[in-house]
Amino acid sequence: MNSAFVVLISFLSMILGIDEAEIVFAGDAMMHQGQIDAARCPDGSYDFNDCFDNIRSYVESSDYAVVNLETPISKPPYSGYPCFNSPDAYLDALADAGFDLFLTANNHTLDRRDNGLRNTIDALDARRLDHIGTYKNSAARTAALPFIKNINGIKVGFINYTYGTNGIQPGREVIVDYIDRETIKNDVERTRVAGAEIIVTCVHWGVEYRFLPHESQKSLAQYLTSLGVEVIIGGHPHVVQPMEFDRSAGTSLLVYSLGNFISNMKTRDTRGGAMVKVRLLRDSDGKVHVDDASYRLVFTEPPTAGNRNHRLQWVDMSDDPRAVAFAGSARNLFRQHNRNVLEDLPGTVSWFRSKMK
């Protein structure tokens, strides 16, 4: 598809009033001790804003943006691995970067136990930020779900689950949405009945540092697809895993793992991750489908003399040779295993669309 055709389609969409929406998904937003130390200001406050400067326009150009918040936002002391806890300023920076929906069902959500979970929800609510995955009690979950967002006239339902919480069990009231097929089935059915035209399931699953999906991921993905879920976005392995888009049906996108969004992890394949942009479109018969999906690779540059914070950078814009190594490994994996999900590079359809927004 050439650029002239893309321009024509976008123009027709505008004048004909055809609903379309672009959603960006980011991977695991980690908070290691090195990130906390780097962001600490002389007055004792924290500032993470410049961490996201380089990717801000990409996130803001989307109609809705989703990130996995893999740390509690609670009271000091703040800490990195193995039990995360981050200052409010981290949440402010992610929100300022353009993220709208924060996923909280992951294996670190109980690192500060029940109070940390509640404090995280309070911090999100205080900023009027969307969030799913954990709840203060069952009544709060019932009130929050189904979670359906009207994005440019398209009703998109989101649900979020985790395989576990590192052996820490929730207390008597707080709710963590663990992977449970009966729960998922009920949530999907309720979300569809409530009017969702597209259902996005975000899952924290798989085996850390493994590049290909585990059989448990494949099995759950097949189950979700059988329930009619159109988009499946995965996280947790801390490395990227393959993506599959079923163009024959036009409604099935599966991303096994986006890898890390930002972190202080130091191996070649954990220093970066993928961001995925999904385009939804309403057909002439009124039905919404997944029209296109693409990815971009990001890399976390460590602090330097001129930049005290860890900063995200597009791999092709980074001077760090480790970014080249990460990109080579990720692209090789995607070249072998991706199905119909291409990199968003200059000259591609996704790139032209972004320039017209």
mmCIF file of C-alpha atoms in Angstrom:
data_model
loop_
_atom_site.group_PDB
_atom_site.id
_atom_site.type_symbol
_atom_site.label_atom_id
_atom_site.label_comp_id
_atom_site.label_asym_id
_atom_site.label_seq_id
_atom_site.Cartn_x
_atom_site.Cartn_y
_atom_site.Cartn_z
ATOM 1 C CA MET A 1 0.000 0.000 0.000
ATOM 2 C CA ASN A 2 1.605 3.290 -1.072
ATOM 3 C CA SER A 3 1.473 6.658 0.641
ATOM 4 C CA ALA A 4 -1.024 8.169 -1.825
ATOM 5 C CA PHE A 5 -3.492 5.382 -1.085
ATOM 6 C CA VAL A 6 -3.054 5.853 2.662
ATOM 7 C CA VAL A 7 -3.778 9.573 2.283
ATOM 8 C CA LEU A 8 -6.870 8.795 0.206
ATOM 9 C CA ILE A 9 -8.232 6.310 2.764
ATOM 10 C CA SER A 10 -7.683 8.758 5.621
ATOM 11 C CA PHE A 11 -9.358 11.573 3.665
ATOM 12 C CA LEU A 12 -12.367 9.413 2.857
ATOM 13 C CA SER A 13 -12.599 8.341 6.495
ATOM 14 C CA MET A 14 -12.775 12.003 7.484
ATOM 15 C CA ILE A 15 -15.414 13.128 5.026
ATOM 16 C CA LEU A 16 -17.545 9.999 5.329
ATOM 17 C CA GLY A 17 -17.381 9.942 9.100
ATOM 18 C CA ILE A 18 -15.992 6.411 9.265
ATOM 19 C CA ASP A 19 -15.006 5.498 12.820
ATOM 20 C CA GLU A 20 -11.370 4.609 13.323
ATOM 21 C CA ALA A 21 -9.137 4.564 16.372
ATOM 22 C CA GLU A 22 -5.474 3.952 17.124
ATOM 23 C CA ILE A 23 -4.405 2.388 20.419
ATOM 24 C CA VAL A 24 -0.793 2.187 21.582
ATOM 25 C CA PHE A 25 0.373 -0.536 23.956
ATOM 26 C CA ALA A 26 3.605 -0.357 25.963
ATOM 27 C CA GLY A 27 5.259 -3.162 27.914
ATOM 28 C CA ASP A 28 6.416 -3.396 31.513
ATOM 29 C CA ALA A 29 7.086 -0.048 33.178
ATOM 30 C CA MET A 30 9.568 -1.206 35.803
ATOM 31 C CA MET A 31 11.138 0.733 38.662
ATOM 32 C CA HIS A 32 14.537 -0.551 39.758
ATOM 33 C CA GLN A 33 16.644 1.055 42.451
ATOM 34 C CA GLY A 34 18.929 2.643 39.861
ATOM 35 C CA GLN A 35 15.962 4.475 38.351
ATOM 36 C CA ILE A 36 14.837 5.715 41.761
ATOM 37 C CA ASP A 37 18.331 6.935 42.666
ATOM 38 C CA ALA A 38 18.802 8.691 39.331
ATOM 39 C CA ALA A 39 15.473 10.534 39.581
ATOM 40 C CA ARG A 40 16.025 11.819 43.108
ATOM 41 C CA CYS A 41 16.402 15.611 43.201
ATOM 42 C CA PRO A 42 18.572 17.570 45.679
ATOM 43 C CA ASP A 43 15.477 18.605 47.635
ATOM 44 C CA GLY A 44 14.431 14.969 48.091
ATOM 45 C CA SER A 45 11.669 15.005 45.484
ATOM 46 C CA TYR A 46 11.675 12.846 42.343
ATOM 47 C CA ASP A 47 11.478 13.808 38.681
ATOM 48 C CA PHE A 48 11.001 11.194 35.937
ATOM 49 C CA ASN A 49 9.569 13.448 33.237
ATOM 50 C CA ASP A 50 12.483 13.412 30.802
ATOM 51 C CA CYS A 51 12.480 9.591 30.849
ATOM 52 C CA PHE A 52 9.773 9.670 28.188
ATOM 53 C CA ASP A 53 10.574 12.770 26.132
ATOM 54 C CA ASN A 54 11.683 10.860 23.037
ATOM 55 C CA ILE A 55 8.593 8.681 22.742
ATOM 56 C CA ARG A 56 6.043 11.217 23.948
ATOM 57 C CA SER A 57 4.811 12.302 20.501
ATOM 58 C CA TYR A 58 4.219 8.677 19.453
ATOM 59 C CA VAL A 59 2.089 8.025 22.524
ATOM 60 C CA GLU A 60 0.237 11.330 22.348
ATOM 61 C CA SER A 61 -0.548 10.870 18.649
ATOM 62 C CA SER A 62 -2.601 7.773 19.456
ATOM 63 C CA ASP A 63 -6.232 7.984 20.500
ATOM 64 C CA TYR A 64 -5.667 5.884 23.622
ATOM 65 C CA ALA A 65 -2.500 4.503 25.220
ATOM 66 C CA VAL A 66 -2.028 1.561 27.585
ATOM 67 C CA VAL A 67 0.938 0.671 29.823
ATOM 68 C CA ASN A 68 1.653 -2.068 32.363
ATOM 69 C CA LEU A 69 2.425 -0.369 35.697
ATOM 70 C CA GLU A 70 4.705 -2.999 37.218
ATOM 71 C CA THR A 71 5.255 -1.364 40.569
ATOM 72 C CA PRO A 72 3.103 -0.213 43.457
ATOM 73 C CA ILE A 73 2.815 3.547 43.904
ATOM 74 C CA SER A 74 2.871 3.790 47.663
ATOM 75 C CA LYS A 75 4.432 5.498 50.659
ATOM 76 C CA PRO A 76 8.209 5.626 51.264
ATOM 77 C CA PRO A 77 10.651 4.013 51.586
ATOM 78 C CA TYR A 78 10.906 3.488 47.842
ATOM 79 C CA SER A 79 12.608 0.376 46.550
ATOM 80 C CA GLY A 80 13.504 -1.600 43.469
ATOM 81 C CA TYR A 81 13.842 -5.342 42.965
ATOM 82 C CA PRO A 82 12.723 -7.669 44.470
ATOM 83 C CA CYS A 83 9.896 -5.688 46.117
ATOM 84 C CA PHE A 84 9.090 -2.615 44.082
ATOM 85 C CA ASN A 85 7.648 0.649 45.351
ATOM 86 C CA SER A 86 7.709 3.929 43.458
ATOM 87 C CA PRO A 87 6.972 7.593 44.217
ATOM 88 C CA ASP A 88 3.919 9.367 42.822
ATOM 89 C CA ALA A 89 6.182 11.296 40.457
ATOM 90 C CA TYR A 90 6.644 8.149 38.355
ATOM 91 C CA LEU A 91 2.910 7.957 37.773
ATOM 92 C CA ASP A 92 2.825 11.668 36.943
ATOM 93 C CA ALA A 93 5.551 11.202 34.324
ATOM 94 C CA LEU A 94 3.770 8.277 32.658
ATOM 95 C CA ALA A 95 0.510 10.213 32.581
ATOM 96 C CA ASP A 96 2.286 13.288 31.223
ATOM 97 C CA ALA A 97 3.791 11.107 28.484
ATOM 98 C CA GLY A 98 0.266 10.415 27.293
ATOM 99 C CA PHE A 99 -0.734 7.102 28.844
ATOM 100 C CA ASP A 100 -4.440 6.727 29.575
ATOM 101 C CA LEU A 101 -4.950 3.191 30.915
ATOM 102 C CA PHE A 102 -2.736 1.621 33.588
ATOM 103 C CA LEU A 103 -2.689 -2.164 33.978
ATOM 104 C CA THR A 104 -2.120 -3.255 37.572
ATOM 105 C CA ALA A 105 -2.590 -7.043 37.451
ATOM 106 C CA ASN A 106 1.017 -8.255 37.473
ATOM 107 C CA ASN A 107 3.326 -10.256 39.700
ATOM 108 C CA HIS A 108 4.598 -7.185 41.599
ATOM 109 C CA THR A 109 1.249 -5.617 42.429
ATOM 110 C CA LEU A 110 1.368 -6.943 46.036
ATOM 111 C CA ASP A 111 5.021 -6.077 46.676
ATOM 112 C CA ARG A 112 3.808 -3.648 49.366
ATOM 113 C CA ARG A 113 0.977 -5.967 50.328
ATOM 114 C CA ASP A 114 -2.652 -4.848 50.545
ATOM 115 C CA ASN A 115 -1.897 -1.286 51.607
ATOM 116 C CA GLY A 116 0.394 -0.835 48.624
ATOM 117 C CA LEU A 117 -2.356 -2.035 46.314
ATOM 118 C CA ARG A 118 -4.845 0.385 47.875
ATOM 119 C CA ASN A 119 -2.380 3.283 47.764
ATOM 120 C CA THR A 120 -1.719 2.606 44.076
ATOM 121 C CA ILE A 121 -5.426 2.733 43.313
ATOM 122 C CA ASP A 122 -5.774 5.947 45.331
ATOM 123 C CA ALA A 123 -2.890 7.529 43.396
ATOM 124 C CA LEU A 124 -4.470 6.564 40.069
ATOM 125 C CA ASP A 125 -7.908 7.768 41.128
ATOM 126 C CA ALA A 126 -6.518 11.069 42.427
ATOM 127 C CA ARG A 127 -5.214 11.739 38.908
ATOM 128 C CA ARG A 128 -8.403 10.479 37.258
ATOM 129 C CA LEU A 129 -6.445 7.853 35.348
ATOM 130 C CA ASP A 130 -8.093 4.716 33.990
ATOM 131 C CA HIS A 131 -6.923 1.462 35.578
ATOM 132 C CA ILE A 132 -7.929 -2.199 35.688
ATOM 133 C CA GLY A 133 -6.584 -5.415 37.194
ATOM 134 C CA THR A 134 -6.728 -4.785 40.955
ATOM 135 C CA TYR A 135 -9.478 -3.511 43.225
ATOM 136 C CA LYS A 136 -9.945 -2.557 46.873
ATOM 137 C CA ASN A 137 -12.771 -5.061 47.286
ATOM 138 C CA SER A 138 -15.278 -7.103 45.333
ATOM 139 C CA ALA A 139 -17.799 -4.252 45.266
ATOM 140 C CA ALA A 140 -15.199 -1.993 43.633
ATOM 141 C CA ARG A 141 -14.514 -4.636 41.005
ATOM 142 C CA THR A 142 -18.203 -5.025 40.261
ATOM 143 C CA ALA A 143 -18.522 -1.266 39.878
ATOM 144 C CA ALA A 144 -15.443 -0.970 37.635
ATOM 145 C CA LEU A 145 -16.201 -3.825 35.243
ATOM 146 C CA PRO A 146 -17.105 -4.136 32.490
ATOM 147 C CA PHE A 147 -14.577 -1.442 31.571
ATOM 148 C CA ILE A 148 -15.520 -0.076 28.147
ATOM 149 C CA LYS A 149 -13.933 2.995 26.595
ATOM 150 C CA ASN A 150 -15.516 4.920 23.757
ATOM 151 C CA ILE A 151 -12.569 5.724 21.501
ATOM 152 C CA ASN A 152 -13.560 7.826 18.503
ATOM 153 C CA GLY A 153 -16.996 6.219 18.437
ATOM 154 C CA ILE A 154 -15.686 2.665 18.856
ATOM 155 C CA LYS A 155 -16.561 0.878 22.088
ATOM 156 C CA VAL A 156 -13.488 -1.014 23.284
ATOM 157 C CA GLY A 157 -13.600 -3.309 26.315
ATOM 158 C CA PHE A 158 -10.424 -3.976 28.322
ATOM 159 C CA ILE A 159 -9.687 -6.773 30.815
ATOM 160 C CA ASN A 160 -6.422 -7.592 32.630
ATOM 161 C CA TYR A 161 -5.084 -10.688 34.437
ATOM 162 C CA THR A 162 -1.860 -12.015 35.979
ATOM 163 C CA TYR A 163 -0.505 -15.539 36.469
ATOM 164 C CA GLY A 164 0.419 -14.762 40.095
ATOM 165 C CA THR A 165 1.897 -12.322 42.610
ATOM 166 C CA ASN A 166 5.244 -13.897 43.550
ATOM 167 C CA GLY A 167 3.699 -16.052 46.239
ATOM 168 C CA ILE A 168 2.202 -13.101 48.133
ATOM 169 C CA GLN A 169 -1.484 -13.662 48.753
ATOM 170 C CA PRO A 170 -4.011 -10.819 48.813
ATOM 171 C CA GLY A 171 -5.782 -10.087 52.066
ATOM 172 C CA ARG A 172 -9.435 -10.656 52.862
ATOM 173 C CA GLU A 173 -10.789 -7.710 50.880
ATOM 174 C CA VAL A 174 -8.471 -6.630 48.061
ATOM 175 C CA ILE A 175 -8.934 -8.230 44.649
ATOM 176 C CA VAL A 176 -6.240 -9.194 42.168
ATOM 177 C CA ASP A 177 -7.466 -10.534 38.842
ATOM 178 C CA TYR A 178 -5.583 -13.800 38.480
ATOM 179 C CA ILE A 179 -5.779 -15.921 35.338
ATOM 180 C CA ASP A 180 -8.852 -18.106 35.808
ATOM 181 C CA ARG A 181 -10.697 -19.341 32.762
ATOM 182 C CA GLU A 182 -14.146 -19.236 34.289
ATOM 183 C CA THR A 183 -13.595 -15.675 35.531
ATOM 184 C CA ILE A 184 -12.271 -14.645 32.134
ATOM 185 C CA LYS A 185 -15.227 -16.231 30.358
ATOM 186 C CA ASN A 186 -17.688 -14.380 32.568
ATOM 187 C CA ASP A 187 -15.813 -11.085 32.132
ATOM 188 C CA VAL A 188 -15.728 -11.458 28.344
ATOM 189 C CA GLU A 189 -19.432 -12.247 28.195
ATOM 190 C CA ARG A 190 -20.351 -9.334 30.464
ATOM 191 C CA THR A 191 -18.151 -6.952 28.491
ATOM 192 C CA ARG A 192 -19.717 -8.007 25.197
ATOM 193 C CA VAL A 193 -23.263 -7.775 26.547
ATOM 194 C CA ALA A 194 -22.466 -4.295 27.857
ATOM 195 C CA GLY A 195 -21.767 -3.175 24.297
ATOM 196 C CA ALA A 196 -18.070 -3.703 23.600
ATOM 197 C CA GLU A 197 -17.381 -3.948 19.866
ATOM 198 C CA ILE A 198 -13.773 -4.992 20.415
ATOM 199 C CA ILE A 199 -12.365 -6.763 23.475
ATOM 200 C CA VAL A 200 -8.720 -6.333 24.472
ATOM 201 C CA THR A 201 -7.290 -8.797 26.984
ATOM 202 C CA CYS A 202 -3.970 -7.835 28.597
ATOM 203 C CA VAL A 203 -2.267 -10.809 30.239
ATOM 204 C CA HIS A 204 0.765 -11.068 32.514
ATOM 205 C CA TRP A 205 2.008 -14.564 31.683
ATOM 206 C CA GLY A 206 4.798 -16.770 30.365
ATOM 207 C CA VAL A 207 8.361 -17.602 31.373
ATOM 208 C CA GLU A 208 10.886 -14.855 32.059
ATOM 209 C CA TYR A 209 13.667 -14.379 29.476
ATOM 210 C CA ARG A 210 12.181 -16.935 27.088
ATOM 211 C CA PHE A 211 11.861 -15.686 23.508
ATOM 212 C CA LEU A 212 9.160 -18.067 22.331
ATOM 213 C CA PRO A 213 5.801 -18.474 24.053
ATOM 214 C CA HIS A 214 5.308 -21.247 26.576
ATOM 215 C CA GLU A 215 2.643 -23.867 25.909
ATOM 216 C CA SER A 216 0.529 -22.318 28.675
ATOM 217 C CA GLN A 217 0.510 -19.015 26.769
ATOM 218 C CA LYS A 218 -0.486 -20.724 23.530
ATOM 219 C CA SER A 219 -3.267 -22.633 25.279
ATOM 220 C CA LEU A 220 -4.691 -19.542 26.970
ATOM 221 C CA ALA A 221 -4.421 -17.534 23.747
ATOM 222 C CA GLN A 222 -6.444 -20.202 21.931
ATOM 223 C CA TYR A 223 -9.031 -20.133 24.704
ATOM 224 C CA LEU A 224 -9.314 -16.333 24.587
ATOM 225 C CA THR A 225 -9.713 -16.447 20.814
ATOM 226 C CA SER A 226 -12.447 -19.075 21.186
ATOM 227 C CA LEU A 227 -14.300 -16.634 23.451
ATOM 228 C CA GLY A 228 -14.203 -14.035 20.684
ATOM 229 C CA VAL A 229 -11.455 -11.811 22.117
ATOM 230 C CA GLU A 230 -10.038 -9.767 19.238
ATOM 231 C CA VAL A 231 -6.813 -8.392 20.761
ATOM 232 C CA ILE A 232 -4.460 -10.172 23.189
ATOM 233 C CA ILE A 233 -1.495 -8.232 24.587
ATOM 234 C CA GLY A 234 1.042 -10.008 26.790
ATOM 235 C CA GLY A 235 3.774 -9.029 29.209
ATOM 236 C CA HIS A 236 6.051 -10.394 31.960
ATOM 237 C CA PRO A 237 8.903 -12.289 30.190
ATOM 238 C CA HIS A 238 11.031 -9.069 30.099
ATOM 239 C CA VAL A 239 11.987 -9.890 26.508
ATOM 240 C CA VAL A 240 9.962 -9.527 23.340
ATOM 241 C CA GLN A 241 8.058 -12.493 21.979
ATOM 242 C CA PRO A 242 6.341 -12.966 18.592
ATOM 243 C CA MET A 243 3.232 -11.202 17.312
ATOM 244 C CA GLU A 244 0.506 -12.661 15.118
ATOM 245 C CA PHE A 245 -2.217 -10.881 13.177
ATOM 246 C CA ASP A 246 -4.862 -12.973 11.430
ATOM 247 C CA ARG A 247 -5.653 -10.846 8.406
ATOM 248 C CA SER A 248 -8.023 -13.454 6.973
ATOM 249 C CA ALA A 249 -10.512 -12.721 9.745
ATOM 250 C CA GLY A 250 -9.220 -9.211 10.314
ATOM 251 C CA THR A 251 -10.110 -9.428 13.967
ATOM 252 C CA SER A 252 -7.390 -11.370 15.728
ATOM 253 C CA LEU A 253 -4.164 -9.815 17.040
ATOM 254 C CA LEU A 254 -1.905 -11.712 19.436
ATOM 255 C CA VAL A 255 1.217 -10.187 21.007
ATOM 256 C CA TYR A 256 2.856 -12.724 23.310
ATOM 257 C CA SER A 257 5.191 -10.236 25.008
ATOM 258 C CA LEU A 258 6.050 -6.566 24.525
ATOM 259 C CA GLY A 259 9.134 -6.965 26.733
ATOM 260 C CA ASN A 260 10.290 -4.166 28.996
ATOM 261 C CA PHE A 261 9.100 -0.639 28.393
ATOM 262 C CA ILE A 262 11.546 1.050 30.756
ATOM 263 C CA SER A 263 13.803 -0.577 33.344
ATOM 264 C CA ASN A 264 17.324 -0.835 34.709
ATOM 265 C CA MET A 265 17.813 -4.414 33.544
ATOM 266 C CA LYS A 266 21.179 -4.940 31.931
ATOM 267 C CA THR A 267 21.261 -7.927 29.594
ATOM 268 C CA ARG A 268 21.097 -7.385 25.837
ATOM 269 C CA ASP A 269 17.491 -8.446 25.404
ATOM 270 C CA THR A 270 16.030 -6.896 28.566
ATOM 271 C CA ARG A 271 17.283 -3.367 27.848
ATOM 272 C CA GLY A 272 14.516 -2.753 25.340
ATOM 273 C CA GLY A 273 11.056 -3.722 24.205
ATOM 274 C CA ALA A 274 8.351 -3.112 21.642
ATOM 275 C CA MET A 275 5.482 -0.684 21.502
ATOM 276 C CA VAL A 276 2.538 -1.804 19.402
ATOM 277 C CA LYS A 277 0.051 0.424 17.612
ATOM 278 C CA VAL A 278 -3.317 -1.123 16.743
ATOM 279 C CA ARG A 279 -5.711 0.470 14.259
ATOM 280 C CA LEU A 280 -9.417 -0.242 14.614
ATOM 281 C CA LEU A 281 -11.820 0.532 11.788
ATOM 282 C CA ARG A 282 -15.573 0.362 11.324
ATOM 283 C CA ASP A 283 -16.628 -1.371 8.095
ATOM 284 C CA SER A 284 -19.272 -0.038 5.757
ATOM 285 C CA ASP A 285 -21.672 -2.572 7.305
ATOM 286 C CA GLY A 286 -21.040 -1.049 10.740
ATOM 287 C CA LYS A 287 -18.841 -3.797 12.180
ATOM 288 C CA VAL A 288 -15.552 -2.892 13.869
ATOM 289 C CA HIS A 289 -12.429 -4.907 13.134
ATOM 290 C CA VAL A 290 -8.669 -4.745 13.671
ATOM 291 C CA ASP A 291 -7.459 -3.146 10.472
ATOM 292 C CA ASP A 292 -3.714 -2.985 11.054
ATOM 293 C CA ALA A 293 -0.991 -3.476 13.677
ATOM 294 C CA SER A 294 2.644 -2.406 13.734
ATOM 295 C CA TYR A 295 5.465 -2.118 16.258
ATOM 296 C CA ARG A 296 8.385 0.136 17.138
ATOM 297 C CA LEU A 297 11.414 -0.846 19.181
ATOM 298 C CA VAL A 298 12.478 1.194 22.213
ATOM 299 C CA PHE A 299 15.682 1.044 24.253
ATOM 300 C CA THR A 300 16.422 2.314 27.764
ATOM 301 C CA GLU A 301 19.543 4.456 27.759
ATOM 302 C CA PRO A 302 21.223 4.590 31.183
ATOM 303 C CA PRO A 303 22.135 7.911 32.828
ATOM 304 C CA THR A 304 25.016 9.842 31.296
ATOM 305 C CA ALA A 305 26.939 12.974 32.212
ATOM 306 C CA GLY A 306 24.396 15.089 30.363
ATOM 307 C CA ASN A 307 21.326 13.126 31.376
ATOM 308 C CA ARG A 308 20.840 11.920 34.921
ATOM 309 C CA ASN A 309 17.712 9.844 34.275
ATOM 310 C CA HIS A 310 17.181 6.592 32.437
ATOM 311 C CA ARG A 311 15.631 7.610 29.133
ATOM 312 C CA LEU A 312 13.672 5.777 26.493
ATOM 313 C CA GLN A 313 14.902 6.116 22.932
ATOM 314 C CA TRP A 314 13.903 4.614 19.603
ATOM 315 C CA VAL A 315 16.562 2.033 18.751
ATOM 316 C CA ASP A 316 17.470 3.675 15.453
ATOM 317 C CA MET A 317 17.963 7.020 17.190
ATOM 318 C CA SER A 318 20.250 5.727 19.933
ATOM 319 C CA ASP A 319 24.047 6.083 19.843
ATOM 320 C CA ASP A 320 24.409 3.246 22.344
ATOM 321 C CA PRO A 321 25.908 0.133 20.666
ATOM 322 C CA ARG A 322 23.815 -1.984 23.033
ATOM 323 C CA ALA A 323 20.710 -0.606 21.327
ATOM 324 C CA VAL A 324 22.017 -1.966 18.028
ATOM 325 C CA ALA A 325 22.578 -5.371 19.631
ATOM 326 C CA PHE A 326 19.103 -5.420 21.149
ATOM 327 C CA ALA A 327 17.483 -4.327 17.882
ATOM 328 C CA GLY A 328 19.325 -6.994 15.908
ATOM 329 C CA SER A 329 18.176 -9.715 18.270
ATOM 330 C CA ALA A 330 14.547 -8.517 18.371
ATOM 331 C CA ARG A 331 14.284 -8.045 14.620
ATOM 332 C CA ASN A 332 15.744 -11.468 13.981
ATOM 333 C CA LEU A 333 13.128 -13.010 16.267
ATOM 334 C CA PHE A 334 10.298 -11.094 14.628
ATOM 335 C CA ARG A 335 11.583 -11.841 11.135
ATOM 336 C CA GLN A 336 11.361 -15.547 11.870
ATOM 337 C CA HIS A 337 8.178 -15.718 13.913
ATOM 338 C CA ASN A 338 5.954 -12.656 13.412
ATOM 339 C CA ARG A 339 2.868 -13.058 11.265
ATOM 340 C CA ASN A 340 1.587 -9.933 9.501
ATOM 341 C CA VAL A 341 2.897 -7.472 12.101
ATOM 342 C CA LEU A 342 5.617 -5.250 10.647
ATOM 343 C CA GLU A 343 7.926 -2.637 12.089
ATOM 344 C CA ASP A 344 6.727 0.959 11.875
ATOM 345 C CA LEU A 345 9.601 2.448 9.865
ATOM 346 C CA PRO A 346 9.787 5.508 7.559
ATOM 347 C CA GLY A 347 7.934 4.763 4.325
ATOM 348 C CA THR A 348 5.547 2.220 5.830
ATOM 349 C CA VAL A 349 1.772 2.601 6.020
ATOM 350 C CA SER A 350 1.841 3.148 9.782
ATOM 351 C CA TRP A 351 4.509 5.821 9.458
ATOM 352 C CA PHE A 352 2.505 7.752 6.849
ATOM 353 C CA ARG A 353 -0.618 7.543 8.993
ATOM 354 C CA SER A 354 1.234 8.939 12.000
ATOM 355 C CA LYS A 355 2.423 11.903 9.959
ATOM 356 C CA MET A 356 -1.127 12.769 8.966
ATOM 357 C CA LYS A 357 -2.570 12.818 12.494
#
